Each structure stands twice: as structure tokens, then as C-alpha cells.
mmCIF file of C-alpha atoms in Angstrom:
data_model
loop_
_atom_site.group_PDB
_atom_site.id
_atom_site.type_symbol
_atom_site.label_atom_id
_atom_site.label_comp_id
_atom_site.label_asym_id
_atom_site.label_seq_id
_atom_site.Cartn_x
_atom_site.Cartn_y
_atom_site.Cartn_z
ATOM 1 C CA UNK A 1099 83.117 -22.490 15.582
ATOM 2 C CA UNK A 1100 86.623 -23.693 17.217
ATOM 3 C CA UNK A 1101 87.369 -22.663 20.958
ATOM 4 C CA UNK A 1102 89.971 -19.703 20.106
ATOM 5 C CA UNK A 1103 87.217 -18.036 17.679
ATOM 6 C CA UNK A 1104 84.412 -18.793 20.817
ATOM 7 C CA UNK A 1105 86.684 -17.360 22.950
ATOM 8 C CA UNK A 1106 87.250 -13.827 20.890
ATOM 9 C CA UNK A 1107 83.481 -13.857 20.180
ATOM 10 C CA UNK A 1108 82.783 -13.469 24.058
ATOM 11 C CA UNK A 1109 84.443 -10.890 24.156
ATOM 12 C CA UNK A 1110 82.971 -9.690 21.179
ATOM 13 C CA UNK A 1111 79.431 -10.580 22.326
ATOM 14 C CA UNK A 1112 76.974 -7.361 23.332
ATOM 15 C CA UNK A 1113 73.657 -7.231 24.907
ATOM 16 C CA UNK A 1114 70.379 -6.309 22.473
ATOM 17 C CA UNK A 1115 66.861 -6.890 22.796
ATOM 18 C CA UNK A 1116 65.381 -9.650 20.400
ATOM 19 C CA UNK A 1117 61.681 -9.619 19.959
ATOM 20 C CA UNK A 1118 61.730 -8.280 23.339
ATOM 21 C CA UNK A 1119 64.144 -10.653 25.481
ATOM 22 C CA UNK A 1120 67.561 -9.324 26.575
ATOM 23 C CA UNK A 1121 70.139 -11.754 24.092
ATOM 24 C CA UNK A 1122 74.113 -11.472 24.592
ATOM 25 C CA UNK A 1123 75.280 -12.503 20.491
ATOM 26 C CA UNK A 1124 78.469 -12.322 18.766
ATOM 27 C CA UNK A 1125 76.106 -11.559 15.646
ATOM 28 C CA UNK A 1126 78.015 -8.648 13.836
ATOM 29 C CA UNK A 1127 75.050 -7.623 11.471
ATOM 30 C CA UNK A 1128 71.395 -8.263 11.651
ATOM 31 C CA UNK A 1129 71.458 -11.049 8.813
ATOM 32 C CA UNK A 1130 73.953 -12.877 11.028
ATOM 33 C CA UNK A 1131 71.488 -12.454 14.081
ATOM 34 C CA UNK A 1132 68.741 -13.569 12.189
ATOM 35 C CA UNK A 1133 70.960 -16.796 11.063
ATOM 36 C CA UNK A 1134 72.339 -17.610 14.233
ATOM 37 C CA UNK A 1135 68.450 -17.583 15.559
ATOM 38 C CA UNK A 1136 67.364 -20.354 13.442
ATOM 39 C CA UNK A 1137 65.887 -18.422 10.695
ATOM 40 C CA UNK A 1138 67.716 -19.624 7.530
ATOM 41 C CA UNK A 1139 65.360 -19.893 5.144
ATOM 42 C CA UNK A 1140 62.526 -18.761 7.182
ATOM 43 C CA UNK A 1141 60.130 -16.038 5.821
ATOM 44 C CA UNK A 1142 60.268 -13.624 8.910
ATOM 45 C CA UNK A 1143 60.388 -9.505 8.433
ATOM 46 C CA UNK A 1144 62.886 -7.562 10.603
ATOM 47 C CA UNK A 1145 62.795 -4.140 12.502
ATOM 48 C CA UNK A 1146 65.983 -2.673 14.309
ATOM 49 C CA UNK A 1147 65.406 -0.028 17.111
ATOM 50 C CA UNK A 1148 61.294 0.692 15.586
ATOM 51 C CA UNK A 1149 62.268 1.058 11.917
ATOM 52 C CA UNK A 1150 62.064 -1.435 9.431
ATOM 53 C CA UNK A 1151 65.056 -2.972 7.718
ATOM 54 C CA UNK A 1152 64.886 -4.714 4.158
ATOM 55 C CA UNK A 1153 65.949 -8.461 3.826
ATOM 56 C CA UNK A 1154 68.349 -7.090 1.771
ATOM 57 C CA UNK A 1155 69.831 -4.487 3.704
ATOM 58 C CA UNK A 1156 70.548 -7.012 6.872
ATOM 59 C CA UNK A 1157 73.900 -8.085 5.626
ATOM 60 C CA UNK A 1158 74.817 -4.056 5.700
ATOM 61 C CA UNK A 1159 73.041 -3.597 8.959
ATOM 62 C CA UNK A 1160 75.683 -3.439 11.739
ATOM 63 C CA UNK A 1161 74.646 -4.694 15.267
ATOM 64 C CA UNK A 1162 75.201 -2.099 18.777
ATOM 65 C CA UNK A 1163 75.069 -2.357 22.583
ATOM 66 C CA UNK A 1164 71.335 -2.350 23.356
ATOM 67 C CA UNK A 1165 69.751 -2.655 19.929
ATOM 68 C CA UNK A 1166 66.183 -3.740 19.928
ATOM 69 C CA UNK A 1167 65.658 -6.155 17.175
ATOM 70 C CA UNK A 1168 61.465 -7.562 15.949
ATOM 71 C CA UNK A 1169 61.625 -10.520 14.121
ATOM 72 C CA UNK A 1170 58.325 -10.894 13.052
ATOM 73 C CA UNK A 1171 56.083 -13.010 10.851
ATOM 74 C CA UNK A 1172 52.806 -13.826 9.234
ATOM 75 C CA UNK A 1173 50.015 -14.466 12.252
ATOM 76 C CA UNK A 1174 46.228 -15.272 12.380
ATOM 77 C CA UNK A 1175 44.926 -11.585 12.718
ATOM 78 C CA UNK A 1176 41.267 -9.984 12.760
ATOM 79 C CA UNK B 345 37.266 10.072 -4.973
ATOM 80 C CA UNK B 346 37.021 8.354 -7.992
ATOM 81 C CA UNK B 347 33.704 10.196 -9.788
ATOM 82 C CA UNK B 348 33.325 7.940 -12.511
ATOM 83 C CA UNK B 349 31.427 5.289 -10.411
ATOM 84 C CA UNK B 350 28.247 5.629 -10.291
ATOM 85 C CA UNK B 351 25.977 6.582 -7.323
ATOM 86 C CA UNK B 352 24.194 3.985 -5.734
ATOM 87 C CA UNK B 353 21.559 4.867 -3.314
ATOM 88 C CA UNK B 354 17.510 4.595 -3.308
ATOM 89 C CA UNK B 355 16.666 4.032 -6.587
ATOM 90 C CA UNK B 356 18.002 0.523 -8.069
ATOM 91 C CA UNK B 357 21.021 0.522 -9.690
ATOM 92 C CA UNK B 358 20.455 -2.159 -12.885
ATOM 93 C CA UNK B 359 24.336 -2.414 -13.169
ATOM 94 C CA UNK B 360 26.168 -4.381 -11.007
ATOM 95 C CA UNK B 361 29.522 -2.983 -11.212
ATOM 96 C CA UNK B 362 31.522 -5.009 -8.744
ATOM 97 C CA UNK B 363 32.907 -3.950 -5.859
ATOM 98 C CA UNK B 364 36.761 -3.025 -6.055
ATOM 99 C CA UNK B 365 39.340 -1.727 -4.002
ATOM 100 C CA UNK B 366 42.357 0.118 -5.440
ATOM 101 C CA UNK B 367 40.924 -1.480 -8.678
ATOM 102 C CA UNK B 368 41.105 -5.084 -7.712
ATOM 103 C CA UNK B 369 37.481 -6.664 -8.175
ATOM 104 C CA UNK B 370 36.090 -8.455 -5.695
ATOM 105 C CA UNK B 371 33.486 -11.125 -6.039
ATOM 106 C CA UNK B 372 32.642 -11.169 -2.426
ATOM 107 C CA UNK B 373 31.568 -8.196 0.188
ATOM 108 C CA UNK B 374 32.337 -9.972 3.173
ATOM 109 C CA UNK B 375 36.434 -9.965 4.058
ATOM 110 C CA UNK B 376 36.881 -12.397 6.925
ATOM 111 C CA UNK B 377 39.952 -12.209 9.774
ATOM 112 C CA UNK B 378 41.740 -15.622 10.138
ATOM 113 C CA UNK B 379 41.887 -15.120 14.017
ATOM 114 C CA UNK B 380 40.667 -17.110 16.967
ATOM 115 C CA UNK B 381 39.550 -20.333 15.228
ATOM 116 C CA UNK B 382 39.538 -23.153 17.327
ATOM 117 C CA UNK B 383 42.000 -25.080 14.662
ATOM 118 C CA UNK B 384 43.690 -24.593 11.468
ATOM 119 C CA UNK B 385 41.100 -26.723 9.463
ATOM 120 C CA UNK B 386 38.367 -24.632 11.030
ATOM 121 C CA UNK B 387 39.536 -21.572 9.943
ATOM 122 C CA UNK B 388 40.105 -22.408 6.233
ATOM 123 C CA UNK B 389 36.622 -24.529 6.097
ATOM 124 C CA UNK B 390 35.067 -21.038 7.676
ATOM 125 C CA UNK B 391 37.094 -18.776 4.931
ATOM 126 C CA UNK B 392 35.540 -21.207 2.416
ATOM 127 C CA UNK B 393 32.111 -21.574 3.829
ATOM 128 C CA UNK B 394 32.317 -17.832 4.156
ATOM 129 C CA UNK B 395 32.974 -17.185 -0.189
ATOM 130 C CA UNK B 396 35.514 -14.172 1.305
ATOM 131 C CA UNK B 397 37.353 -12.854 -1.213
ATOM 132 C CA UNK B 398 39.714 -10.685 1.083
ATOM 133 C CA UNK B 399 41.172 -12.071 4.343
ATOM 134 C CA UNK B 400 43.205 -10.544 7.226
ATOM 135 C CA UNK B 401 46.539 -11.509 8.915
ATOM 136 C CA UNK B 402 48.539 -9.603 11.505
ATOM 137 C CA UNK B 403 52.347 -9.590 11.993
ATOM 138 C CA UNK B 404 53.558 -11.238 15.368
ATOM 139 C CA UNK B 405 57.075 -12.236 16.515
ATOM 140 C CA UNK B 406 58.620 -15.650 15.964
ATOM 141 C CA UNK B 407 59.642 -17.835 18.201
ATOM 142 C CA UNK B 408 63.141 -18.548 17.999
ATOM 143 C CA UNK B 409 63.966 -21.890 15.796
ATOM 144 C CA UNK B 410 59.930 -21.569 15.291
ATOM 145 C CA UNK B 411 58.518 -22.413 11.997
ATOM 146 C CA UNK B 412 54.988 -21.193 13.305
ATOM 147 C CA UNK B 413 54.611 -18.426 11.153
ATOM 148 C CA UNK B 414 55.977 -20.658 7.980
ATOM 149 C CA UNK B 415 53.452 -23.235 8.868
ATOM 150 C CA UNK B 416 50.736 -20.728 8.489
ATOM 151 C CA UNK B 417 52.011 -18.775 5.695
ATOM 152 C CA UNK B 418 51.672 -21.955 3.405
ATOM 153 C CA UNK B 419 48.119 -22.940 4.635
ATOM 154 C CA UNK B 420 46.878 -19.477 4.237
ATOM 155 C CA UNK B 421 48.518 -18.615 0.828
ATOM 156 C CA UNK B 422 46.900 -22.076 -0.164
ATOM 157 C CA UNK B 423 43.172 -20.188 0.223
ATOM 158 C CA UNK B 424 42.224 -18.752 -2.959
ATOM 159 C CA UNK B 425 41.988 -15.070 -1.277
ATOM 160 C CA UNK B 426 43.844 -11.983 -1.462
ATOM 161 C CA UNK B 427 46.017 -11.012 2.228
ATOM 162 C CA UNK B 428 45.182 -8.342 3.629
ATOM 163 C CA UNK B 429 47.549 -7.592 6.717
ATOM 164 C CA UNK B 430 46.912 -5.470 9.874
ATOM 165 C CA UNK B 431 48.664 -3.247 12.322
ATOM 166 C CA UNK B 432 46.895 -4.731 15.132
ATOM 167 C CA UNK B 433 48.133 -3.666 18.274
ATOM 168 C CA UNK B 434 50.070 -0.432 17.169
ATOM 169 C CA UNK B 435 49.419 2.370 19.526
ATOM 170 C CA UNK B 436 51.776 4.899 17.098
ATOM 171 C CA UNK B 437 51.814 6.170 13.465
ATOM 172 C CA UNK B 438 55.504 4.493 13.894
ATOM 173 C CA UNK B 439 54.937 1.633 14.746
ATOM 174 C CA UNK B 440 51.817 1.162 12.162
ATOM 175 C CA UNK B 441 54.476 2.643 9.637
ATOM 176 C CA UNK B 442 57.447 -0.383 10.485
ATOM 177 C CA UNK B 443 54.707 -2.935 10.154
ATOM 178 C CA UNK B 444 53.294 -1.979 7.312
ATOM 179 C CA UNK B 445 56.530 -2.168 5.796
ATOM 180 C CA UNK B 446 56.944 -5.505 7.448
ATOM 181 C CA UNK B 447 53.697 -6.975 6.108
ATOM 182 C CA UNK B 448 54.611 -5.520 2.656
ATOM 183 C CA UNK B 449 58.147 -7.934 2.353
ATOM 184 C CA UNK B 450 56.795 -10.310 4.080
ATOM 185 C CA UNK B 451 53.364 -10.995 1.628
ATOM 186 C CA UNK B 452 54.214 -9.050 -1.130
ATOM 187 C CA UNK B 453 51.241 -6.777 -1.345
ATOM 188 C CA UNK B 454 50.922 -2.911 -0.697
ATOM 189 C CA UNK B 455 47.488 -3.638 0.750
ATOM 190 C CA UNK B 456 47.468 -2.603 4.339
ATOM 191 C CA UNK B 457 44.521 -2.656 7.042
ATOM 192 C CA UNK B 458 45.689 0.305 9.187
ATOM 193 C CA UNK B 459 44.916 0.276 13.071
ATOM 194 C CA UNK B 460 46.143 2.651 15.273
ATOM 195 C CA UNK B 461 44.529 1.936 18.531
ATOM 196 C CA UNK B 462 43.889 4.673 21.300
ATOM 197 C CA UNK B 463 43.667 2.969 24.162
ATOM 198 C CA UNK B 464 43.285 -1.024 25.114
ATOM 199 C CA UNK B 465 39.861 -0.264 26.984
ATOM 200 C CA UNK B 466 37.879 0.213 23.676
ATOM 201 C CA UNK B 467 40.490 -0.296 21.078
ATOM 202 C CA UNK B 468 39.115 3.037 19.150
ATOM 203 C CA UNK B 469 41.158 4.209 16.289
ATOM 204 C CA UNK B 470 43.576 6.924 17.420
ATOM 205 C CA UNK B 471 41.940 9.160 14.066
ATOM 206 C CA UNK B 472 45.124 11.388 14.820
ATOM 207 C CA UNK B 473 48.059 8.684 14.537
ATOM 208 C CA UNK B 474 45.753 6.788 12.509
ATOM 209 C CA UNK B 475 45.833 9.734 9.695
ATOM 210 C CA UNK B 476 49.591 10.914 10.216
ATOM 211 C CA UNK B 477 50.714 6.947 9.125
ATOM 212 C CA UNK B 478 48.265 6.996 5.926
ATOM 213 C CA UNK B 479 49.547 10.369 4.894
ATOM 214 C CA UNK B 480 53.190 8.497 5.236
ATOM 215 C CA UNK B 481 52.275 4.720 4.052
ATOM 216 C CA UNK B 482 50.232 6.650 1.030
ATOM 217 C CA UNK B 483 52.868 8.609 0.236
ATOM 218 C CA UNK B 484 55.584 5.361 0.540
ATOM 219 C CA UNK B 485 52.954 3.608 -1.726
ATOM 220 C CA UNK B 486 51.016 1.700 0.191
ATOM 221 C CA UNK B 487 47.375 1.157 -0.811
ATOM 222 C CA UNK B 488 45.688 1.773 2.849
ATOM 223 C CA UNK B 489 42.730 -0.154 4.523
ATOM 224 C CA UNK B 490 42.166 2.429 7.373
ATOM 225 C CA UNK B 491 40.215 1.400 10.477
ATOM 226 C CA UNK B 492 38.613 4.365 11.703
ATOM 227 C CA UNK B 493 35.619 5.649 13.440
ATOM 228 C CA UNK B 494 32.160 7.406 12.188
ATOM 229 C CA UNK B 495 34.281 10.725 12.186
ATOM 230 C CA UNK B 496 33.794 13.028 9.066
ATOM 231 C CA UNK B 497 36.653 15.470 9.214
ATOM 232 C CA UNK B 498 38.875 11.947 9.948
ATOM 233 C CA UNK B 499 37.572 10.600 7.118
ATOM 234 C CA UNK B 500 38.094 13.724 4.850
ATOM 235 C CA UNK B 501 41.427 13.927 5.793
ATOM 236 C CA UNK B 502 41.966 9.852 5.317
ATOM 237 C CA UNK B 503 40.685 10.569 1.723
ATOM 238 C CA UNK B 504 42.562 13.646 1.359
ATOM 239 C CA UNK B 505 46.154 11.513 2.094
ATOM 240 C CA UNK B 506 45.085 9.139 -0.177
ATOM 241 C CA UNK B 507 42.787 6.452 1.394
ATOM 242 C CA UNK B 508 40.503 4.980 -1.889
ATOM 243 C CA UNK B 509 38.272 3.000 0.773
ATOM 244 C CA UNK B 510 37.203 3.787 4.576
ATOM 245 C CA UNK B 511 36.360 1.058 6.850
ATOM 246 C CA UNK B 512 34.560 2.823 10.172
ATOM 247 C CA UNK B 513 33.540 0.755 13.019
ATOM 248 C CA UNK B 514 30.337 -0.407 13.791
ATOM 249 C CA UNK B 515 31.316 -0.723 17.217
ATOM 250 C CA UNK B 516 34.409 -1.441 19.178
ATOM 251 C CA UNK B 517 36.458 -4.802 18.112
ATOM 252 C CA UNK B 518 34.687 -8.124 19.232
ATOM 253 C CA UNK B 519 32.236 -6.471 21.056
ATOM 254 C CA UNK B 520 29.280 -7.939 19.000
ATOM 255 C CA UNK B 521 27.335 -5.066 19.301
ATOM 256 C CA UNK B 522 26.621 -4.340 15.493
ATOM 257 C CA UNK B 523 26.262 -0.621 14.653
ATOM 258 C CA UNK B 524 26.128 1.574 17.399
ATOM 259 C CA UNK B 525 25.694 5.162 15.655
ATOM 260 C CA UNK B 526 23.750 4.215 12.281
ATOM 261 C CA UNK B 527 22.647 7.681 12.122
ATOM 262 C CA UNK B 528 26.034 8.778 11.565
ATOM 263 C CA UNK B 529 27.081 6.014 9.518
ATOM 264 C CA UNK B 530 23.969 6.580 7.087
ATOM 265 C CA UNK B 531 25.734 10.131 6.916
ATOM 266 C CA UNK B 532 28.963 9.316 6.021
ATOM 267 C CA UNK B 533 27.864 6.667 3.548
ATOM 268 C CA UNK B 534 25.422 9.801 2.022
ATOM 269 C CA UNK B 535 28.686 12.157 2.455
ATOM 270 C CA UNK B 536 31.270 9.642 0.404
ATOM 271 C CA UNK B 537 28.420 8.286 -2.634
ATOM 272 C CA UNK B 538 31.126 6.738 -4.560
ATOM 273 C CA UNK B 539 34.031 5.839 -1.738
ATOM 274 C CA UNK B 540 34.045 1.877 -0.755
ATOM 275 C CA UNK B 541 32.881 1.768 2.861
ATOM 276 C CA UNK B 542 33.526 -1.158 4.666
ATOM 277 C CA UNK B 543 32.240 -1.444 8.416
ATOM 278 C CA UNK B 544 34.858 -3.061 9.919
ATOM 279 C CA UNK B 545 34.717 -4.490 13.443
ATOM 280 C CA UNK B 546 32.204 -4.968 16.336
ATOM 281 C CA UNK B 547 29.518 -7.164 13.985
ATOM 282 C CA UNK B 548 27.877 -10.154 15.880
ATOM 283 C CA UNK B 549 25.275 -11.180 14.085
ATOM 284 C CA UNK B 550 24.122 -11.965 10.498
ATOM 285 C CA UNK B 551 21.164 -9.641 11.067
ATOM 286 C CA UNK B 552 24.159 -6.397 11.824
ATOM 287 C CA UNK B 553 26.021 -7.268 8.825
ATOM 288 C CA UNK B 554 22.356 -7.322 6.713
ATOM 289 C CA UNK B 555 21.715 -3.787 8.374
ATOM 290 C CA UNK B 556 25.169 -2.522 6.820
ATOM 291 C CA UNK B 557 24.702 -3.292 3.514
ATOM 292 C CA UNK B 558 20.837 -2.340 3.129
ATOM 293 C CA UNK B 559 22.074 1.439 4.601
ATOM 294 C CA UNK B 560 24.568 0.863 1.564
ATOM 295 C CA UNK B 561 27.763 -0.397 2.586
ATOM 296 C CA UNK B 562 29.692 -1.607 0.208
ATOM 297 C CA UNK B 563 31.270 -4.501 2.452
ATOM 298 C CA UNK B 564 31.457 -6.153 6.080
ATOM 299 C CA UNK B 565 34.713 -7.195 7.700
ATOM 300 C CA UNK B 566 34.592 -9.074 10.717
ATOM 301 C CA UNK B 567 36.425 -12.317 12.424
ATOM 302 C CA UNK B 568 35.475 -12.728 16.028
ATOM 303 C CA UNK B 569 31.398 -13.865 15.559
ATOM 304 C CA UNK B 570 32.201 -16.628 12.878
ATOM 305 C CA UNK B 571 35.392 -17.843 14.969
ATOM 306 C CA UNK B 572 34.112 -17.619 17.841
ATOM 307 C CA UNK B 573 30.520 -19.133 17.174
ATOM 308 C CA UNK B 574 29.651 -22.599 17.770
ATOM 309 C CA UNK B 575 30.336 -24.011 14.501
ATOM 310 C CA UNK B 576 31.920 -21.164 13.050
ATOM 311 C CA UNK B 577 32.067 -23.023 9.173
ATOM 312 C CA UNK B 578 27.886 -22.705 9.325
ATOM 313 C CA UNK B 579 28.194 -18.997 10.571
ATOM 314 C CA UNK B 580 30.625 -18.184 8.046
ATOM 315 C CA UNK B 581 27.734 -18.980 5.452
ATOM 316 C CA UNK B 582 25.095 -17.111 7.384
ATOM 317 C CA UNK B 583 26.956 -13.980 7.562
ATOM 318 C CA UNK B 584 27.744 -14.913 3.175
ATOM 319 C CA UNK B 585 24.092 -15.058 2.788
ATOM 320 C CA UNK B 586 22.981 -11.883 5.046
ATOM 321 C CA UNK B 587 25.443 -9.860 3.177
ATOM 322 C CA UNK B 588 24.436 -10.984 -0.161
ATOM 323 C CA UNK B 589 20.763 -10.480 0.928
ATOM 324 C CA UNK B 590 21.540 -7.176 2.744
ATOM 325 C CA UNK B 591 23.108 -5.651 -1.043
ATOM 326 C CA UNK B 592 20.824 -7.127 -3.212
ATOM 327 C CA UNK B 593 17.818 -4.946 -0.559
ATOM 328 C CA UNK B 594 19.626 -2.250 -1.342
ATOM 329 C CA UNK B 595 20.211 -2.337 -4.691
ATOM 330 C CA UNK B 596 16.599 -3.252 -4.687
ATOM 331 C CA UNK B 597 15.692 0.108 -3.200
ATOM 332 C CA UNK B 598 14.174 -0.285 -0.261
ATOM 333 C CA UNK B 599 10.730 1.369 0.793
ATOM 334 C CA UNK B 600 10.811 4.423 3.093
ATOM 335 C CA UNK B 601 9.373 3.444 6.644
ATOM 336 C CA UNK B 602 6.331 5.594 6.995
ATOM 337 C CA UNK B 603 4.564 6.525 10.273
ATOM 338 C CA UNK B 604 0.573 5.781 9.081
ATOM 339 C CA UNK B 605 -0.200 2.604 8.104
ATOM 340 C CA UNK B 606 -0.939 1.547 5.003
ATOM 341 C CA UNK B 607 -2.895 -1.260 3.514
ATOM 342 C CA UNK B 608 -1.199 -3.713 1.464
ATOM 343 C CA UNK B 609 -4.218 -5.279 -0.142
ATOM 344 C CA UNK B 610 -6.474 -3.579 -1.942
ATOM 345 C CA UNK B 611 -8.486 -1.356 -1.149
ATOM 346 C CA UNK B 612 -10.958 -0.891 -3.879
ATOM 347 C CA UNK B 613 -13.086 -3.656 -4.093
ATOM 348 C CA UNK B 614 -13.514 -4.156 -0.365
ATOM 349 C CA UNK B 615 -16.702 -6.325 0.749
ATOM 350 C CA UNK B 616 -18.936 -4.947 3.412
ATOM 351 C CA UNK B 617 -20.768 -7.270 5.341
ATOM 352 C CA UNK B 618 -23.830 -6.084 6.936
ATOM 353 C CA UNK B 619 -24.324 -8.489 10.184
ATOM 354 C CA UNK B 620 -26.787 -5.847 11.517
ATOM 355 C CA UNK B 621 -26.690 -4.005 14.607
ATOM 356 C CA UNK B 622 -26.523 -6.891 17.044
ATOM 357 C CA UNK B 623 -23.112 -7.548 15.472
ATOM 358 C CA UNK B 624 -21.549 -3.677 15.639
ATOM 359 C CA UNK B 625 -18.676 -5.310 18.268
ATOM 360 C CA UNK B 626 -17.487 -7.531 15.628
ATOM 361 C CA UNK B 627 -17.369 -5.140 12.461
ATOM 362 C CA UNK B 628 -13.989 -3.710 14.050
#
């Protein structure tokens, strides 16, 4: 990213909740958020404000002031 | 209910149909959880000690950049076991809803261990949120594990949204307490003949998982007495064997405890020695 596009994407940049910690991104849609966190190519599963949304639907999923985003995966569980 | 199945209950059953859940066969009536191991090798030697055919994963967040959950994907998917995930933790239908659709991208099965959990002090199912998301998951397709209590009319109304296996507690999660109301588990096993009933949670000892599958369970699932044992690989095969024993007592048919006793040996043919009258303190 050059300085003129960093520069338009802070003021472009909104506060959500990611996995439960307050995040300021420039991340238009949840596939970009879920890039820009260092999950390329990761298996994870995502959820935007409690519902879940399809790996294929996160290109089409736009990003808003306060979303709460889950990024989860595949744990040891009981 | 599927009626075709065949009741199993005193009398021995000669066939062994095997066990199945949403007709997938199982070779194995123990499913194990993959949790609180004290390492990664532990847990899979346990999973293998343990002959599970079924084993249980939850859904947690990833760290950012992390490749934890990739890490354990590939060692777990390595096992030859089917996944089962778990809502773990949800205290809503909605939130056991989301994850189960999470779980269901994420491994590619529309298995689903359901927990809706009332309150933190005894993690008991929440029977109420626990039976609004299996009406919804059934209805979305899901093929639902629900973790629920002895309850009957909960249970009815699990089967009636679809549920084609119950798994009630024995007691509250990692308590190690082993079945704390087996007079109404006994019913609801004699209420649901031909249901799969798996007592899920609260087992700490081989002997508690035998005692659930000589009352006629058709499975045990537990995670926290293997893991958390001292060498949880040989407790993994002591709970295999106790199960295996516990079912093959049952199908067996087990004798009906009795309040006289009775004499094993013989009767007929009993000697009586006469040591006289001098010896009348020793013929007792």
C-alpha cells in the first residue's frame, strides 16, 4: 500500500470488534478482514454480529462501525 | 424412532447389529473428547489406546497470524475417527445455532454435539435453548448430538425435532461422579428401546462407564478422566475394555439381584456330617 492510499484508508478505517478486541481496519468486506488478519489460506469459520457467514459469502459481506466479527477454528474440545 | 431395530433388553440379543448413529456404523461405543491432554502425542496415543471411533472438537477463536487451529486440524484429521464438534460454551439456542454452522464449513460434517449450558456453576443443559436450536439445526439439516439431562418430556421433544440419538448426563461435566440418577436413566433407556443413548459427561471411572452399558446404554462419551489421569494412554484402554465388558453383560442378560440368598452349588447331594453333640457349635 503507497502513502496516498494509507492516507485515504485512515480515514476510511472504522472501529469493530474481532474475536472480541476493539480493531480500527480499512477492511471493506469481511474476506478482506479476514486477509488482512493473516488468514490467507487458513481454515478458520467466520460469524458477523452472532450469525454465521459462508466462506463464500465474505467477499459480499460489507464491513460497519461496531461490527463484531468471530473468527474461529477447530480446538481440542470435550 | 426408527422401529425396525430391534429391542435389546434382558434377554440376550444373538445379533449384534452394530451400533449406528444417523446410519453411520460404529465399531466402537466409547467416543472420546480430544481436550485437556497434557500434549499433542498424548492425546492421539489416548484416542488410539482408547479404539474410539467418534471423537469431539470444539470451535475456539484464532489468534491473529495463528496457525494453532491449522496445526491441530491436520493432526486430528490424521486419526482414523469421525469429528464430532461441540457447542461448548454456548449459553443460547443462537449462539449453538452460528457454531454449528461454523463447525459444519469448517469439518465438513452435519454431525453436531449440541450444548447449551444453563449456568457455569453446574454446566446443566439449558433443555429449553437446548431444544429450540435442535428444532432449528434439524430443520437446517444438521444431524444433532444433543447433550441433555435425564428429563423425559426434554427428551420427547429432542426426538420429536428430530434428534436420532440422546446423550443425557451422568452427572455434571468433569465432575467424575459417574451416574448420579440411574433410576431415571434405567427409565429413559426402558422409555426409548430402540433410540441410541449415549451418557455423555461426568464419567470417572472405568467401573461408571461398565455401569452404563450393563443398564443398556448404547455408548459412553467422556474426555476429562482419560486426559486427565496419570497416564491417560493406559486409561484410555481401561475405559475400551469396561465398555466392551459392560455391553457384552448386557447383551449377556444379566441376572436379577434378588433379596434371599441363594446357593450356587448344589444343593442336592449335600453331605451331612454327624460330629455328635459335643460338636453342635461347629455344624453352623
Amino acid at each position: 500500500m503507497d502513502t496516498t492510499t494509507t492516507t485515504t484508508a485512515t480515514n476510511r478505517e472504522r472501529e469493530i470488534i474481532v474475536n472480541g478486541q476493539p480493531l480500527a481496519t480499512a477492511a471493506a468486506t469481511l474476506a478482506e478482514l479476514v486477509d488482512k488478519q493473516g488468514f490467507a489460506g487458513v481454515k478458520v469459520a467466520t460469524a458477523l454480529n452472532g450469525d454465521f457467514v459462508a466462506e463464500r459469502l465474505r467477499a459480499a459481506t460489507s464491513l460497519g462501525a461496531g461490527d463484531r466479527i468471530e473468527i474461529l477454528t477447530v480446538r481440542q474440545g470435550g | 424412532m426408527n422401529q425396525t431395530e430391534p429391542v435389546r433388553g434382558v434377554a440376550a440379543s444373538p445379533d449384534r447389529k452394530p451400533l449406528a448413529f444417523y446410519g453411520v456404523n460404529v465399531a466402537s461405543r466409547l467416543l472420546l473428547g480430544s481436550a485437556l491432554y497434557p500434549s499433542p502425542k498424548v492425546m492421539s496415543d489416548a484416542i488410539h489406546a482408547s479404539r474410539a471411533a467418534i471423537v469431539t472438537v470444539s470451535l475456539r477463536r484464532e489468534q491473529a497470524r495463528g496457525r494453532t487451529g491449522t496445526r491441530f486440524l491436520d493432526l486430528i484429521r490424521a486419526l482414523p475417527v469421525h469429528l464430532l464438534p461441540n457447542t461448548a460454551g454456548c449459553r443460547t439456542a443462537r449462539e449453538a445455532i452460528t457454531t454449528a454452522e461454523m463447525a459444519r464449513e469448517l469439518l465438513e460434517t452435519d454431525w453436531i454435539k449440541l450444548e447449551v449450558i444453563a449456568n457455569d456453576d453446574t454446566l446443566q443443559p439449558d433443555l429449553f435453548g437446548l431444544v429450540e436450536a435442535a428444532t432449528e439445526l434439524a430443520k437446517r439439516g444438521f444431524k444433532v448430538f444433543p447433550y441433555t439431562t435425564e428429563d423425559l418430556s426434554a427428551a420427547e421433544r429432542l426426538v420429536s425435532a428430530g434428534c436420532r440419538v440422546l446423550m443425557p448426563w451422568g452427572s455434571p461435566i468433569g465432575t467424575a461422579r459417574g451416574l448420579s440418577n440411574p433410576h431415571a436413566l434405567k427409565t429413559l433407556r426402558a422409555y426409548f428401546p430402540d433410540l441410541p443413548l449415549v451418557i455423555d459427561a461426568g464419567i470417572g471411572a472405568p467401573s461408571h462407564a461398565a455401569a452404563a452399558m450393563e443398564m443398556g446404554y448404547d455408548a459412553v462419551l467422556l474426555n476429562t478422566a482419560v486426559a486427565r489421569a496419570h497416564d491417560p494412554v493406559r486409561m484410555a484402554a481401561a475405559f475400551a475394555s469396561a465398555i466392551e465388558a459392560g455391553r457384552e453383560a448386557f447383551e449377556a442378560g444379566l441376572m436379577a439381584p434378588s433379596d434371599r440368598a441363594q446357593p450356587s452349588t448344589p444343593v442336592a447331594g449335600t453331605p451331612f456330617f454327624d460330629f455328635g453333640p459335643g460338636d453342635a457349635s461347629r455344624s453352623t
